[in-house]
mmCIF file of C-alpha atoms in Angstrom:
data_model
loop_
_atom_site.group_PDB
_atom_site.id
_atom_site.type_symbol
_atom_site.label_atom_id
_atom_site.label_comp_id
_atom_site.label_asym_id
_atom_site.label_seq_id
_atom_site.Cartn_x
_atom_site.Cartn_y
_atom_site.Cartn_z
ATOM 1 C CA MET A 1 -25.300 23.192 3.341
ATOM 2 C CA GLU A 2 -23.708 26.776 3.557
ATOM 3 C CA PHE A 3 -27.337 28.232 3.049
ATOM 4 C CA HIS A 4 -27.733 27.360 6.850
ATOM 5 C CA TYR A 5 -25.219 29.754 7.934
ATOM 6 C CA PRO A 6 -25.607 33.464 8.694
ATOM 7 C CA ASN A 7 -24.180 35.019 5.690
ATOM 8 C CA GLY A 8 -20.896 36.550 7.657
ATOM 9 C CA LYS A 9 -23.390 37.643 10.311
ATOM 10 C CA LYS A 10 -22.726 37.202 13.893
ATOM 11 C CA TYR A 11 -24.094 33.639 15.074
ATOM 12 C CA ASN A 12 -26.731 34.348 17.651
ATOM 13 C CA PRO A 13 -27.185 31.525 19.988
ATOM 14 C CA SER A 14 -29.714 33.540 22.259
ATOM 15 C CA GLN A 15 -32.071 33.236 19.267
ATOM 16 C CA GLN A 16 -31.637 29.531 18.652
ATOM 17 C CA GLN A 17 -32.336 29.064 22.432
ATOM 18 C CA ILE A 18 -35.588 30.908 22.163
ATOM 19 C CA ALA A 19 -36.580 28.763 19.034
ATOM 20 C CA LYS A 20 -35.565 25.793 20.656
ATOM 21 C CA LYS A 21 -37.185 26.100 23.730
ATOM 22 C CA GLY A 22 -40.475 26.676 21.577
ATOM 23 C CA HIS A 23 -41.363 29.797 23.608
ATOM 24 C CA SER A 24 -41.682 31.861 20.030
ATOM 25 C CA LYS A 25 -41.862 30.816 16.348
ATOM 26 C CA PRO A 26 -38.407 30.063 15.083
ATOM 27 C CA ILE A 27 -36.565 32.921 13.909
ATOM 28 C CA ARG A 28 -36.825 33.715 10.195
ATOM 29 C CA TYR A 29 -33.467 34.022 8.474
ATOM 30 C CA GLY A 30 -35.096 34.979 5.250
ATOM 31 C CA ASN A 31 -33.703 31.300 4.526
ATOM 32 C CA ARG A 32 -36.287 28.614 3.580
ATOM 33 C CA GLY A 33 -33.731 25.909 4.662
ATOM 34 C CA MET A 34 -33.437 27.254 8.188
ATOM 35 C CA THR A 35 -36.951 27.473 8.453
ATOM 36 C CA LEU A 36 -37.841 23.808 8.115
ATOM 37 C CA GLU A 37 -34.461 22.968 9.790
ATOM 38 C CA GLU A 38 -35.705 24.960 12.806
ATOM 39 C CA ASP A 39 -39.278 23.304 12.637
ATOM 40 C CA LEU A 40 -37.756 19.682 12.547
ATOM 41 C CA ASN A 41 -35.545 20.842 15.419
ATOM 42 C CA LEU A 42 -38.378 21.923 17.475
ATOM 43 C CA THR A 43 -40.352 18.740 16.570
ATOM 44 C CA ASN A 44 -37.269 16.442 17.454
ATOM 45 C CA GLN A 45 -36.644 18.542 20.860
ATOM 46 C CA TYR A 46 -40.391 17.818 21.423
ATOM 47 C CA TYR A 47 -40.137 14.052 20.616
ATOM 48 C CA LEU A 48 -37.046 14.047 23.070
ATOM 49 C CA GLU A 49 -38.699 15.668 25.956
ATOM 50 C CA ILE A 50 -41.764 13.423 25.973
ATOM 51 C CA GLY A 51 -39.450 10.283 25.401
ATOM 52 C CA HIS A 52 -41.194 9.562 22.041
ATOM 53 C CA ALA A 53 -37.979 9.258 20.052
ATOM 54 C CA VAL A 54 -34.253 10.277 19.834
ATOM 55 C CA ILE A 55 -33.572 11.885 16.565
ATOM 56 C CA HIS A 56 -31.025 14.617 16.132
ATOM 57 C CA LYS A 57 -29.618 16.753 13.223
ATOM 58 C CA LYS A 58 -26.252 15.800 12.523
ATOM 59 C CA PRO A 59 -23.400 18.614 12.795
ATOM 60 C CA THR A 60 -22.408 20.066 9.290
ATOM 61 C CA PRO A 61 -19.129 18.476 8.571
ATOM 62 C CA ILE A 62 -16.495 21.058 8.307
ATOM 63 C CA GLN A 63 -12.887 20.650 7.092
ATOM 64 C CA ILE A 64 -10.608 22.330 9.470
ATOM 65 C CA VAL A 65 -7.455 23.900 8.116
ATOM 66 C CA GLN A 66 -6.351 25.925 10.908
ATOM 67 C CA VAL A 67 -6.894 25.996 14.826
ATOM 68 C CA ASP A 68 -5.284 28.831 17.017
ATOM 69 C CA TYR A 69 -5.024 27.857 20.806
ATOM 70 C CA PRO A 70 -4.858 31.298 22.561
ATOM 71 C CA ALA A 71 -3.193 30.777 25.929
ATOM 72 C CA ARG A 72 -5.709 30.089 28.723
ATOM 73 C CA SER A 73 -8.696 30.261 26.269
ATOM 74 C CA ALA A 74 -10.577 28.054 24.054
ATOM 75 C CA ALA A 75 -9.369 26.887 20.831
ATOM 76 C CA VAL A 76 -10.280 29.061 17.723
ATOM 77 C CA ILE A 77 -10.877 27.664 14.354
ATOM 78 C CA LYS A 78 -9.307 30.333 12.111
ATOM 79 C CA GLU A 79 -9.804 28.619 8.787
ATOM 80 C CA ALA A 80 -12.097 25.937 7.897
ATOM 81 C CA TYR A 81 -14.558 25.039 4.966
ATOM 82 C CA PHE A 82 -17.952 23.226 4.651
ATOM 83 C CA LYS A 83 -17.609 19.767 3.596
ATOM 84 C CA GLN A 84 -20.366 17.978 1.515
ATOM 85 C CA PRO A 85 -22.074 15.641 4.004
ATOM 86 C CA SER A 86 -21.690 12.026 2.994
ATOM 87 C CA THR A 87 -24.974 11.077 4.699
ATOM 88 C CA THR A 88 -28.450 12.460 5.480
ATOM 89 C CA ASP A 89 -28.970 15.308 8.042
ATOM 90 C CA TYR A 90 -31.068 13.531 10.505
ATOM 91 C CA ASN A 91 -30.894 10.233 12.365
ATOM 92 C CA GLY A 92 -31.741 8.535 15.467
ATOM 93 C CA VAL A 93 -34.049 5.869 17.088
ATOM 94 C CA TYR A 94 -37.613 5.184 17.465
ATOM 95 C CA LYS A 95 -39.136 2.006 19.157
ATOM 96 C CA GLY A 96 -35.837 0.517 18.705
ATOM 97 C CA ARG A 97 -35.704 1.230 14.899
ATOM 98 C CA TYR A 98 -33.309 3.187 13.184
ATOM 99 C CA ILE A 99 -34.536 6.394 11.559
ATOM 100 C CA ASP A 100 -32.714 8.442 8.868
ATOM 101 C CA PHE A 101 -33.935 11.307 6.741
ATOM 102 C CA GLU A 102 -33.290 14.424 4.740
ATOM 103 C CA ALA A 103 -35.241 17.495 4.683
ATOM 104 C CA LYS A 104 -35.551 19.856 1.876
ATOM 105 C CA GLU A 105 -37.737 22.685 0.866
ATOM 106 C CA THR A 106 -38.663 24.022 -2.691
ATOM 107 C CA LYS A 107 -40.509 27.362 -3.819
ATOM 108 C CA ASN A 108 -41.868 25.365 -6.705
ATOM 109 C CA LEU A 109 -45.891 24.763 -6.654
ATOM 110 C CA HIS A 110 -45.892 21.711 -8.840
ATOM 111 C CA SER A 111 -42.555 19.669 -8.903
ATOM 112 C CA PHE A 112 -39.529 19.032 -6.453
ATOM 113 C CA PRO A 113 -36.185 19.397 -8.258
ATOM 114 C CA LEU A 114 -34.132 16.435 -7.786
ATOM 115 C CA GLN A 115 -30.792 18.417 -7.778
ATOM 116 C CA ASN A 116 -31.778 19.094 -4.174
ATOM 117 C CA PHE A 117 -30.049 15.719 -3.593
ATOM 118 C CA HIS A 118 -26.437 14.586 -3.945
ATOM 119 C CA GLU A 119 -25.631 11.026 -5.543
ATOM 120 C CA HIS A 120 -23.762 10.320 -2.160
ATOM 121 C CA GLN A 121 -26.891 10.836 -0.172
ATOM 122 C CA ILE A 122 -28.923 8.517 -2.435
ATOM 123 C CA ARG A 123 -26.409 5.856 -1.946
ATOM 124 C CA HIS A 124 -26.541 6.354 1.790
ATOM 125 C CA MET A 125 -30.197 6.020 1.764
ATOM 126 C CA ILE A 126 -29.886 2.871 -0.266
ATOM 127 C CA GLN A 127 -27.359 1.465 2.135
ATOM 128 C CA VAL A 128 -29.786 2.362 5.038
ATOM 129 C CA GLU A 129 -32.701 0.580 3.342
ATOM 130 C CA GLN A 130 -30.530 -2.420 2.899
ATOM 131 C CA GLN A 131 -29.899 -2.554 6.602
ATOM 132 C CA LYS A 132 -33.652 -2.278 7.145
ATOM 133 C CA GLY A 133 -33.357 0.999 8.614
ATOM 134 C CA ILE A 134 -36.207 3.492 8.062
ATOM 135 C CA SER A 135 -35.266 6.136 5.319
ATOM 136 C CA PHE A 136 -37.222 8.768 3.825
ATOM 137 C CA VAL A 137 -37.193 12.459 2.858
ATOM 138 C CA ILE A 138 -39.408 15.355 4.331
ATOM 139 C CA ILE A 139 -40.194 17.741 1.543
ATOM 140 C CA ARG A 140 -41.726 21.223 2.156
ATOM 141 C CA PHE A 141 -43.509 23.096 -0.712
ATOM 142 C CA THR A 142 -43.051 26.381 1.181
ATOM 143 C CA THR A 143 -45.335 28.533 -1.070
ATOM 144 C CA THR A 144 -48.342 26.485 0.102
ATOM 145 C CA ASP A 145 -46.750 25.338 3.189
ATOM 146 C CA GLU A 146 -47.403 21.629 2.735
ATOM 147 C CA VAL A 147 -45.089 18.939 4.018
ATOM 148 C CA PHE A 148 -44.796 15.154 2.703
ATOM 149 C CA LEU A 149 -42.793 12.241 3.745
ATOM 150 C CA LEU A 150 -41.590 10.540 0.929
ATOM 151 C CA PRO A 151 -40.175 7.148 1.600
ATOM 152 C CA SER A 152 -36.654 6.543 -0.003
ATOM 153 C CA GLN A 153 -37.675 3.578 -2.223
ATOM 154 C CA HIS A 154 -39.882 5.860 -4.228
ATOM 155 C CA LEU A 155 -37.066 8.637 -4.230
ATOM 156 C CA PHE A 156 -34.909 6.045 -5.695
ATOM 157 C CA ARG A 157 -37.252 5.327 -8.599
ATOM 158 C CA PHE A 158 -37.457 9.078 -9.397
ATOM 159 C CA TRP A 159 -33.767 9.407 -9.152
ATOM 160 C CA GLU A 160 -33.177 6.472 -11.608
ATOM 161 C CA ARG A 161 -35.986 8.157 -13.843
ATOM 162 C CA MET A 162 -33.607 11.040 -14.073
ATOM 163 C CA LYS A 163 -30.477 9.009 -14.702
ATOM 164 C CA ASN A 164 -32.151 7.426 -17.524
ATOM 165 C CA GLY A 165 -32.916 10.807 -19.330
ATOM 166 C CA GLY A 166 -36.289 11.397 -17.630
ATOM 167 C CA ARG A 167 -37.227 14.499 -15.891
ATOM 168 C CA LYS A 168 -35.124 16.240 -13.592
ATOM 169 C CA SER A 169 -37.893 16.721 -10.895
ATOM 170 C CA ILE A 170 -40.628 15.074 -9.017
ATOM 171 C CA LYS A 171 -44.189 15.938 -9.850
ATOM 172 C CA LYS A 172 -46.072 17.285 -6.618
ATOM 173 C CA GLU A 173 -48.959 14.659 -7.484
ATOM 174 C CA GLU A 174 -46.265 12.044 -7.482
ATOM 175 C CA ILE A 175 -45.479 12.933 -4.177
ATOM 176 C CA GLU A 176 -49.036 13.069 -3.052
ATOM 177 C CA ASN A 177 -49.459 9.665 -4.666
ATOM 178 C CA TYR A 178 -46.375 7.643 -3.180
ATOM 179 C CA GLY A 179 -45.733 9.710 0.038
ATOM 180 C CA LYS A 180 -48.027 10.985 2.524
ATOM 181 C CA THR A 181 -48.717 14.461 3.991
ATOM 182 C CA ILE A 182 -47.233 15.458 7.258
ATOM 183 C CA PRO A 183 -49.793 17.221 9.549
ATOM 184 C CA ILE A 184 -48.504 20.633 10.634
ATOM 185 C CA LYS A 185 -49.584 21.288 14.283
ATOM 186 C CA TYR A 186 -48.558 23.515 16.894
ATOM 187 C CA GLN A 187 -46.630 20.667 18.867
ATOM 188 C CA PRO A 188 -45.114 18.756 17.452
ATOM 189 C CA ARG A 189 -44.850 21.120 14.626
ATOM 190 C CA ILE A 190 -43.978 18.540 11.995
ATOM 191 C CA ASP A 191 -45.337 15.279 13.365
ATOM 192 C CA TYR A 192 -43.648 12.991 10.923
ATOM 193 C CA LEU A 193 -43.774 9.785 13.404
ATOM 194 C CA GLU A 194 -47.416 9.877 13.028
ATOM 195 C CA VAL A 195 -46.742 9.313 9.229
ATOM 196 C CA VAL A 196 -43.959 6.693 10.174
ATOM 197 C CA ASP A 197 -46.475 4.791 12.264
ATOM 198 C CA ILE A 198 -48.612 4.393 9.417
ATOM 199 C CA LEU A 199 -46.376 3.811 6.384
ATOM 200 C CA TYR A 200 -43.997 1.562 8.411
ATOM 201 C CA HIS A 201 -46.403 -0.047 10.759
ATOM 202 C CA SER A 202 -44.788 -3.469 9.504
ATOM 203 C CA TYR A 203 -41.566 -2.289 10.995
ATOM 204 C CA PHE A 204 -42.894 -2.121 14.616
ATOM 205 C CA MET B 1 -12.848 17.141 21.301
ATOM 206 C CA GLU B 2 -10.219 19.544 20.280
ATOM 207 C CA PHE B 3 -7.627 16.891 20.732
ATOM 208 C CA HIS B 4 -8.950 15.518 17.617
ATOM 209 C CA TYR B 5 -7.355 18.506 15.538
ATOM 210 C CA PRO B 6 -4.143 19.317 14.404
ATOM 211 C CA ASN B 7 -2.402 21.643 17.014
ATOM 212 C CA GLY B 8 -2.703 24.816 14.659
ATOM 213 C CA LYS B 9 -0.835 22.485 11.799
ATOM 214 C CA LYS B 10 -2.132 22.519 8.319
ATOM 215 C CA TYR B 11 -4.815 19.606 8.129
ATOM 216 C CA ASN B 12 -3.741 16.965 5.761
ATOM 217 C CA PRO B 13 -6.568 15.028 3.863
ATOM 218 C CA SER B 14 -4.193 12.880 2.021
ATOM 219 C CA GLN B 15 -3.050 11.120 5.218
ATOM 220 C CA GLN B 16 -6.763 10.581 6.225
ATOM 221 C CA GLN B 17 -7.596 9.225 2.858
ATOM 222 C CA ILE B 18 -4.655 6.781 3.140
ATOM 223 C CA ALA B 19 -5.933 5.637 6.649
ATOM 224 C CA LYS B 20 -9.520 5.516 5.360
ATOM 225 C CA LYS B 21 -8.656 3.407 2.466
ATOM 226 C CA GLY B 22 -7.003 0.978 4.572
ATOM 227 C CA HIS B 23 -3.988 1.038 2.307
ATOM 228 C CA SER B 24 -1.886 1.591 5.235
ATOM 229 C CA LYS B 25 -1.908 1.717 9.055
ATOM 230 C CA PRO B 26 -3.786 4.847 10.281
ATOM 231 C CA ILE B 27 -1.307 7.786 10.759
ATOM 232 C CA ARG B 28 -0.297 8.235 14.641
ATOM 233 C CA TYR B 29 -0.566 11.741 15.424
ATOM 234 C CA GLY B 30 0.997 11.117 18.848
ATOM 235 C CA ASN B 31 -2.776 11.453 19.801
ATOM 236 C CA ARG B 32 -4.152 8.064 21.379
ATOM 237 C CA GLY B 33 -7.902 9.302 20.966
ATOM 238 C CA MET B 34 -7.220 9.804 17.069
ATOM 239 C CA THR B 35 -5.777 6.242 16.962
ATOM 240 C CA LEU B 36 -8.828 4.581 18.252
ATOM 241 C CA GLU B 37 -10.999 6.963 16.272
ATOM 242 C CA GLU B 38 -9.026 6.020 13.152
ATOM 243 C CA ASP B 39 -9.315 2.290 13.794
ATOM 244 C CA LEU B 40 -13.174 2.497 14.208
ATOM 245 C CA ASN B 41 -13.451 4.921 11.090
ATOM 246 C CA LEU B 42 -11.670 2.039 9.124
ATOM 247 C CA THR B 43 -14.015 -0.815 10.876
ATOM 248 C CA ASN B 44 -17.283 1.355 9.994
ATOM 249 C CA GLN B 45 -15.714 1.839 6.494
ATOM 250 C CA TYR B 46 -15.297 -1.952 6.059
ATOM 251 C CA TYR B 47 -18.719 -2.698 7.516
ATOM 252 C CA LEU B 48 -20.178 -0.307 4.933
ATOM 253 C CA GLU B 49 -18.266 -1.851 1.973
ATOM 254 C CA ILE B 50 -19.097 -5.349 2.997
ATOM 255 C CA GLY B 51 -22.993 -4.230 3.397
ATOM 256 C CA HIS B 52 -22.660 -5.212 7.103
ATOM 257 C CA ALA B 53 -23.968 -2.139 8.617
ATOM 258 C CA VAL B 54 -24.049 1.553 8.164
ATOM 259 C CA ILE B 55 -22.443 3.333 10.964
ATOM 260 C CA HIS B 56 -20.634 6.615 10.962
ATOM 261 C CA LYS B 57 -18.727 9.097 13.321
ATOM 262 C CA LYS B 58 -20.913 12.109 13.669
ATOM 263 C CA PRO B 59 -19.168 15.519 12.763
ATOM 264 C CA THR B 60 -17.646 17.558 15.671
ATOM 265 C CA PRO B 61 -20.176 20.338 16.334
ATOM 266 C CA ILE B 62 -19.106 23.583 15.586
ATOM 267 C CA GLN B 63 -20.113 26.928 16.431
ATOM 268 C CA ILE B 64 -19.646 29.291 13.705
ATOM 269 C CA VAL B 65 -19.332 32.839 14.334
ATOM 270 C CA GLN B 66 -18.073 34.356 11.074
ATOM 271 C CA VAL B 67 -18.143 33.191 7.545
ATOM 272 C CA ASP B 68 -16.896 34.997 4.606
ATOM 273 C CA TYR B 69 -17.980 34.608 1.277
ATOM 274 C CA PRO B 70 -15.119 35.516 -1.443
ATOM 275 C CA ALA B 71 -16.395 35.963 -4.931
ATOM 276 C CA ARG B 72 -16.357 33.178 -7.198
ATOM 277 C CA SER B 73 -14.724 30.716 -4.439
ATOM 278 C CA ALA B 74 -16.012 28.699 -1.617
ATOM 279 C CA ALA B 75 -17.020 30.033 1.699
ATOM 280 C CA VAL B 76 -14.502 30.377 4.527
ATOM 281 C CA ILE B 77 -15.035 29.797 7.954
ATOM 282 C CA LYS B 78 -13.246 32.464 9.575
ATOM 283 C CA GLU B 79 -13.908 32.204 13.411
ATOM 284 C CA ALA B 80 -15.697 29.169 14.887
ATOM 285 C CA TYR B 81 -15.429 27.170 18.121
ATOM 286 C CA PHE B 82 -15.716 23.529 19.124
ATOM 287 C CA LYS B 83 -19.139 23.015 20.866
ATOM 288 C CA GLN B 84 -19.423 20.192 23.381
ATOM 289 C CA PRO B 85 -21.178 17.297 21.540
ATOM 290 C CA SER B 86 -24.889 16.516 23.072
ATOM 291 C CA THR B 87 -24.821 13.021 21.893
ATOM 292 C CA THR B 88 -22.476 10.213 21.406
ATOM 293 C CA ASP B 89 -19.993 10.329 18.476
ATOM 294 C CA TYR B 90 -20.784 7.104 16.522
ATOM 295 C CA ASN B 91 -24.359 6.021 15.384
ATOM 296 C CA GLY B 92 -26.118 4.098 12.518
ATOM 297 C CA VAL B 93 -28.071 0.886 11.733
ATOM 298 C CA TYR B 94 -27.130 -2.656 11.899
ATOM 299 C CA LYS B 95 -29.917 -5.331 11.043
ATOM 300 C CA GLY B 96 -32.404 -2.707 11.279
ATOM 301 C CA ARG B 97 -31.481 -1.885 14.862
ATOM 302 C CA TYR B 98 -30.349 1.393 16.119
ATOM 303 C CA ILE B 99 -26.600 1.323 17.133
ATOM 304 C CA ASP B 100 -25.202 4.168 19.403
ATOM 305 C CA PHE B 101 -21.940 4.327 21.187
ATOM 306 C CA GLU B 102 -19.038 6.489 22.475
ATOM 307 C CA ALA B 103 -15.473 5.431 22.157
ATOM 308 C CA LYS B 104 -12.752 6.337 24.864
ATOM 309 C CA GLU B 105 -9.187 5.362 25.569
ATOM 310 C CA THR B 106 -7.032 5.401 28.750
ATOM 311 C CA LYS B 107 -3.222 5.079 29.334
ATOM 312 C CA ASN B 108 -4.433 3.674 32.788
ATOM 313 C CA LEU B 109 -3.560 0.128 33.441
ATOM 314 C CA HIS B 110 -5.904 -1.054 36.143
ATOM 315 C CA SER B 111 -8.935 1.412 35.565
ATOM 316 C CA PHE B 112 -10.967 3.715 33.282
ATOM 317 C CA PRO B 113 -11.710 7.461 34.547
ATOM 318 C CA LEU B 114 -15.311 8.152 34.441
ATOM 319 C CA GLN B 115 -14.589 11.850 33.861
ATOM 320 C CA ASN B 116 -13.917 10.761 30.071
ATOM 321 C CA PHE B 117 -17.877 11.070 30.083
ATOM 322 C CA HIS B 118 -19.934 14.145 30.062
ATOM 323 C CA GLU B 119 -23.433 14.166 32.114
ATOM 324 C CA HIS B 120 -25.147 15.041 28.891
ATOM 325 C CA GLN B 121 -23.745 11.818 26.872
ATOM 326 C CA ILE B 122 -24.851 9.812 29.899
ATOM 327 C CA ARG B 123 -28.459 11.230 29.680
ATOM 328 C CA HIS B 124 -28.375 10.534 25.788
ATOM 329 C CA MET B 125 -27.382 7.239 26.226
ATOM 330 C CA ILE B 126 -30.285 6.790 28.749
ATOM 331 C CA GLN B 127 -32.889 8.090 26.122
ATOM 332 C CA VAL B 128 -31.177 5.801 23.655
ATOM 333 C CA GLU B 129 -31.745 2.738 25.712
ATOM 334 C CA GLN B 130 -35.432 3.927 26.649
ATOM 335 C CA GLN B 131 -36.044 3.771 22.896
ATOM 336 C CA LYS B 132 -34.642 0.169 22.836
ATOM 337 C CA GLY B 133 -31.620 1.245 20.885
ATOM 338 C CA ILE B 134 -28.313 -0.768 21.194
ATOM 339 C CA SER B 135 -26.180 1.806 23.304
ATOM 340 C CA PHE B 136 -22.461 1.005 24.538
ATOM 341 C CA VAL B 137 -19.137 2.082 24.941
ATOM 342 C CA ILE B 138 -15.747 1.228 23.573
ATOM 343 C CA ILE B 139 -13.051 1.491 25.909
ATOM 344 C CA ARG B 140 -9.350 0.886 24.957
ATOM 345 C CA PHE B 141 -6.605 0.512 27.202
ATOM 346 C CA THR B 142 -3.845 1.783 25.117
ATOM 347 C CA THR B 143 -0.811 0.581 27.247
ATOM 348 C CA THR B 144 -1.952 -3.056 26.625
ATOM 349 C CA ASP B 145 -3.864 -2.334 23.550
ATOM 350 C CA GLU B 146 -7.030 -4.106 24.928
ATOM 351 C CA VAL B 147 -10.528 -3.033 23.554
ATOM 352 C CA PHE B 148 -13.719 -3.880 25.408
ATOM 353 C CA LEU B 149 -17.411 -3.031 24.704
ATOM 354 C CA LEU B 150 -19.301 -2.148 27.940
ATOM 355 C CA PRO B 151 -23.051 -2.081 27.544
ATOM 356 C CA SER B 152 -24.509 1.180 28.696
ATOM 357 C CA GLN B 153 -26.817 0.039 31.507
ATOM 358 C CA HIS B 154 -23.436 -1.102 33.299
ATOM 359 C CA LEU B 155 -21.806 2.292 32.706
ATOM 360 C CA PHE B 156 -24.807 3.884 34.226
ATOM 361 C CA ARG B 157 -24.401 1.973 37.310
ATOM 362 C CA PHE B 158 -20.730 3.073 37.797
ATOM 363 C CA TRP B 159 -21.721 6.432 36.865
ATOM 364 C CA GLU B 160 -24.378 6.494 39.854
ATOM 365 C CA ARG B 161 -21.852 4.765 42.154
ATOM 366 C CA MET B 162 -19.807 7.975 41.508
ATOM 367 C CA LYS B 163 -22.404 10.450 41.933
ATOM 368 C CA ASN B 164 -23.384 8.813 45.206
ATOM 369 C CA GLY B 165 -19.785 9.318 46.227
ATOM 370 C CA GLY B 166 -17.964 6.041 45.261
ATOM 371 C CA ARG B 167 -15.084 5.842 43.125
ATOM 372 C CA LYS B 168 -14.308 8.169 40.066
ATOM 373 C CA SER B 169 -13.431 5.256 37.688
ATOM 374 C CA ILE B 170 -14.313 2.053 36.639
ATOM 375 C CA LYS B 171 -11.987 -1.062 37.634
ATOM 376 C CA LYS B 172 -10.408 -2.718 34.646
ATOM 377 C CA GLU B 173 -11.770 -5.879 36.097
ATOM 378 C CA GLU B 174 -15.451 -4.617 36.431
ATOM 379 C CA ILE B 175 -15.073 -3.856 32.541
ATOM 380 C CA GLU B 176 -14.096 -7.398 32.172
ATOM 381 C CA ASN B 177 -16.974 -8.655 34.314
ATOM 382 C CA TYR B 178 -19.624 -6.949 32.764
ATOM 383 C CA GLY B 179 -18.312 -5.965 29.236
ATOM 384 C CA LYS B 180 -16.643 -8.172 26.478
ATOM 385 C CA THR B 181 -13.321 -7.993 24.862
ATOM 386 C CA ILE B 182 -13.453 -6.961 21.452
ATOM 387 C CA PRO B 183 -11.009 -9.022 19.165
ATOM 388 C CA ILE B 184 -8.482 -6.745 17.144
ATOM 389 C CA LYS B 185 -8.008 -8.146 13.662
ATOM 390 C CA TYR B 186 -6.526 -7.027 10.324
ATOM 391 C CA GLN B 187 -9.933 -6.183 9.100
ATOM 392 C CA PRO B 188 -12.227 -5.242 10.441
ATOM 393 C CA ARG B 189 -9.592 -3.775 12.935
ATOM 394 C CA ILE B 190 -12.104 -3.660 16.111
ATOM 395 C CA ASP B 191 -14.855 -5.987 15.251
ATOM 396 C CA TYR B 192 -17.168 -4.658 17.696
ATOM 397 C CA LEU B 193 -20.609 -6.180 15.810
ATOM 398 C CA GLU B 194 -19.471 -9.432 16.488
ATOM 399 C CA VAL B 195 -19.388 -8.563 20.284
ATOM 400 C CA VAL B 196 -23.029 -6.971 19.660
ATOM 401 C CA ASP B 197 -24.152 -10.315 18.155
ATOM 402 C CA ILE B 198 -23.351 -11.879 21.425
ATOM 403 C CA LEU B 199 -24.318 -9.422 24.024
ATOM 404 C CA TYR B 200 -27.654 -8.078 22.060
ATOM 405 C CA HIS B 201 -28.652 -11.293 20.459
ATOM 406 C CA SER B 202 -32.274 -11.097 21.897
ATOM 407 C CA TYR B 203 -32.411 -7.601 19.659
ATOM 408 C CA PHE B 204 -32.317 -9.419 16.583
#
């Protein structure tokens, strides 16, 4: 998660604002994770504005160690650490159904490394599935700029394969076979709900 | 939100652990907000363990200004500020449906001050309702230790009444009339899903 933060640089809300408003391309921080995150934030912002869905990225969990309360000014966190999230990054509601997903990128051309996921995230996805929530992952191959939606139940199989001594990654062709390409548009940028409508039509 | 944090004191995870595991009563920080939050965290923890629902409290959004990366050790957040959340605190999935709520406490005996909510939280609840999500607030009257579930559509009416120059609070009797008492138990502590089953049975 720390990759999502400026490396000791000043945080610049104005840039974020520009990106959020969609008046310009999202700022590139030379950080692939931020790029997909920015695109998804714009997508979710658009879904929200047109009343299509209410899906937000969860704030990164922080373990706060020390907070100062300067007189007559805002509380300042002086020491804190990034905590490993116990859930996925994105969730919300679409047509009454619960939507829950994680978004990851890879520079690889032919496979996606499973080490991108944590055991507890997989556990969370399983719990969501058990509650009949709609759970999936969005995977971007940055080199070819292809984005796929892979339903969690397939991710679970590849995760099990790894746990049983099999390959530590998902072949791109496996993602193509069991998942679906998400169309990249100007707006919404990553129209993943269009794919949700197709893959989960029985849910609605 | 800053009330939810130790006032410059060292953060003590071990206490939280004890409370989370439910091996003891949640630690009282002399902070009523924490009390309801702890009880709800225990409740959600229990729901999760028995496979009844997957509902989590969202992390508090933090605006990070400066992060240090000491060699060979974890990134340290050196300057950060609490941001006002743009959504409610709790969300998740129950029987496939999206659940979204905010939890508030008051020392008052006869009314609940609407200033406890922010305009953008109300907006979020309206958006959730429009997506057919299940949206409500949990209100605890700490003095009498009574807890109520009030569906958002009623909160909206009281909010509008205030915007139109009416009273700035909800009478307790109004909460009793339009909401429902949540039974306080040993486990789960605040069994709000039992009330959801009754008030939202048409959703399932």
